[in-house]
Amino acid sequence: MADRLVVVGGNGAGMSAASQARRLDPGLEIVVLEAGRQTSYSNCGFPFVIGGQVDSLDQLVVRTPAEARHEFNIDARIGHRVEELDLAQGDLEVRDLSRRRSYRLRFDQLVLATGAKPRRPDIPGIDLPHVHGIQTFAQAEGLVSALDQTRLSGGRAGAAAVVVGAGYIGLEMAEALCRLGLRVTVVTSTPEVMPSLDSDVGALVTKAMRSRGIQVQCGTEVEGIEEKAVVTAQGLVPADLVVLGAGVSPDVDLADGAGIEIGPSGAIGVNARMHSAVDAVWAAGDCAESFHLVSRRAVHVALGTVANKQGKVAGTNLGGGYATFPGVLGTAVTGICEVEVARTGLNSTEAAEAGLAWAEAAVKSTLRPGYMPDPGSITIKMLAERRTGRLLGCQIVGSKGAAKRIDTVAVALSTGMSGEELAGVDMSYSPHVSPLWDPVLIAARRVAEAAGRASN
Amino acid sequence: MADRLVVVGGNGAGMSAASQARRLDPGLEIVVLEAGRQTSYSNCGFPFVIGGQVDSLDQLVVRTPAEARHEFNIDARIGHRVEELDLAQGDLEVRDLSRRRSYRLRFDQLVLATGAKPRRPDIPGIDLPHVHGIQTFAQAEGLVSALDQTRLSGGRAGAAAVVVGAGYIGLEMAEALCRLGLRVTVVTSTPEVMPSLDSDVGALVTKAMRSRGIQVQCGTEVEGIEEKAVVTAQGLVPADLVVLGAGVSPDVDLADGAGIEIGPSGAIGVNARMHSAVDAVWAAGDCAESFHLVSRRAVHVALGTVANKQGKVAGTNLGGGYATFPGVLGTAVTGICEVEVARTGLNSTEAAEAGLAWAEAAVKSTLRPGYMPDPGSITIKMLAERRTGRLLGCQIVGSKGAAKRIDTVAVALSTGMSGEELAGVDMSYSPHVSPLWDPVLIAARRVAEAAGRASN
């Protein structure tokens, strides 16, 4: 009898693991258990559906359960929720939600790809029906449906939405809701929006959102949620709709319940092959831990790129191949209210937490020569370690075309380059796409000089 | 008496050398000798003036001779042409073109920044007045003036232009002239336009130009130029105007005349500090040689980025500091007829010339997820060395936003990364700016696999 691989969770990491295992091992029995009604969808696309640039959530589905079955011979069971993992027995307790029955499913190998869940502040009213997470397909459907009701009641234009927290997806949702005509307020306890940026860089994003007509209340704690308002220390903020936008936590309930080791980041601990501390159990995606290549610490990074790569690594190993996940830099990018935002490596807070001493430099430049019709703008901040000059991180805010420059720094960070070395790279120039000295080169030069001055 | 630094050539390399030397050494006497009427201008901006997106050539001037004098105390002499270099005497014969007199100028240190000149095929009619180089400010002025006359005579819409050769600037000029309403034909002896690309990639550019209405005759030798036509083996091509677009050669007449060593690439041989083989003589920019970081050979790369960097390195050393030029990758980018084009490292021809064996992979992808309103497109080709998997080069053709990805590969090439390593980099993803798997990652993975298969 063929070995049975069971994957818990049918989004990016889980389906990548399943399909990659299938590519390498045609004989494996593969079962994917997914509580929701869809597999392999782009969570990152939700704001575009909400904002109306993409017609429907179904367009975000890369591969339906039926396609997984036909193309990859994967037994993808949607509406099947895993309720318990029994390591001693090597099986799972599964609830078939549509047939309202439970069954046990034995596995030879298990991949936990249970994803993440929105952070829910522990405040009164957090479970009210107008409070929406935006992490899963079902949550996105809930929000779409709520917005449709708002529209049907004729109230969308006047309706008020509050985004609690100011992470990437929260801000993208704020813009999407603003685009629909809602009055939108972002309430965050952080000094500026987007706490993964240093606050001097985050301030540029705060400013861009305000200039788009979005209310932003920074440094504001949310104390409770009522049916028509969010309660803050500074008073009530009207809210027909509340979106949880303060990021996510790894969903490790199943693993934790089974006694599988949870790492220091709060996510499931794994080695480079995505194997957990327990025999036959693997983990990948938003529920699994990553190794940060700059801080050299275990971190939790819930991003689609990481999830898909980790899933593929797990699948390769489960299919009989050999692959390791090289680690993360925390690279992320988004576009909000006409500005592009990106970051990689460590910000100041993370560098301090890692015990590193650094120098920094921020450069404001155009994206094309000043004589061009639309020169654009970019602010780029870099951190480099004192003494060694090794680059530690980079943050970018700018107009269209600015953000993808972050990848050049990601490559540099991957190889431990210094600012001096990056400043010497033969990068491309044409007035179409950059000034003669690309802003990345200028920032690298400046941070190298700053690290040199602070080298003692 | 202060030492006198004389710089021959007042564009990017020369003025960078002069201003950087001044920053480090306030006491130095600095004289820049420039035959033309302008200093420090962006040659790369010429096509935008010709095409009408930028109003005038003067907008391309970064720093006028007067500004160089006031801001940097540099004695910038325009209209002064250097006619002879006497190494034994340590002086120059200079012709003051406006006063029509000659004088000799002693130097303690000399920087040759004499630039490059358009390749002029040795054919009848090449010196006719309607044949235009587009390398210097004066040449650009000549072309602007010719176009104005065409317009004044009411004939621009019907006028015909031929670009001989299909290098970057030639093609940019072809598009600019097309934009003005001229009938434009590009005639090139190469199999496709843009011979710095492999022909399978160049073919995409040829196609884009044709779809814009530009005639392109590849594999066609130009045999002569007449007053109203270009003569080819395939017949006459109407030409009220001819533009030399087959690239440039280093202008080494002055150095060669003085017996200074010319390197294997035909440019002035220099060490990493931009010092020539002769005491007290330095060279930088389009007239100087570079070291190619991938082929590990001397090459001639005439690009503004390289020129400015080399000038700055020479100036640092002349000002009493220490700097070395790290070498080139031949990174270049342009935008032509709605497509962006970029390259770095070695193409197939260059890899073969360097004696390397390689595997290659080409990937066609979107620039954003398929569900987005405008997903865009990109074709990316990578070369990696057999056995080692070391990346050798990359070529990109795609829609707006595609080309700057070349810089990620440039960073990778600078550090000798393999395709496998680049494929593992934590690059950024958001539906605004990329698909989940960035095309660079996919191409790196594919070329790593191809190199692995060809590893014997």
XYZ file of N, CA and C in Angstrom, chain A residues 163-166 186-193 195 217-222 234 246:
63
model
N -10.277 50.611 10.313
C -9.273 49.557 10.283
C -8.487 49.651 11.583
N -8.488 48.569 12.340
C -7.777 48.549 13.614
C -6.400 47.932 13.380
N -5.378 48.742 13.523
C -4.022 48.287 13.222
C -3.609 48.782 11.857
N -2.296 48.835 11.616
C -1.806 49.491 10.400
C -0.710 48.683 9.714
N -8.080 54.744 10.066
C -7.143 53.744 10.559
C -6.768 54.131 11.982
N -6.941 53.213 12.904
C -6.577 53.470 14.296
C -5.459 52.507 14.683
N -4.334 53.057 15.099
C -3.202 52.194 15.441
C -2.481 52.722 16.677
N -2.001 51.813 17.482
C -1.277 52.219 18.697
C 0.159 52.641 18.380
N 0.611 52.349 17.162
C 1.996 52.656 16.793
C 2.143 54.137 16.449
N 3.383 54.675 16.522
C 3.585 56.119 16.280
C 3.255 56.531 14.851
N 3.451 55.609 13.907
C 3.101 55.856 12.506
C 2.483 54.570 11.972
N 1.895 54.637 10.782
C 1.393 53.403 10.194
C 2.570 52.519 9.799
N 4.218 49.521 11.103
C 5.278 49.409 12.113
C 6.468 48.554 11.692
N -5.319 57.732 12.843
C -5.089 58.079 14.258
C -3.991 57.186 14.804
N -2.786 57.739 14.851
C -1.647 56.972 15.365
C -1.576 57.126 16.883
N -0.821 56.252 17.523
C -0.644 56.334 18.970
C -1.947 56.205 19.722
N -2.893 55.507 19.144
C -4.233 55.426 19.728
C -4.601 53.973 20.023
N -4.858 53.684 21.285
C -5.270 52.329 21.664
C -6.772 52.162 21.428
N -7.149 51.012 20.902
C -8.568 50.689 20.788
C -8.990 49.984 22.078
N -9.166 58.289 22.899
C -9.445 59.665 22.463
C -10.917 59.889 22.118
N -4.044 44.496 12.114
C -2.808 44.597 12.907
C -1.919 43.376 12.716
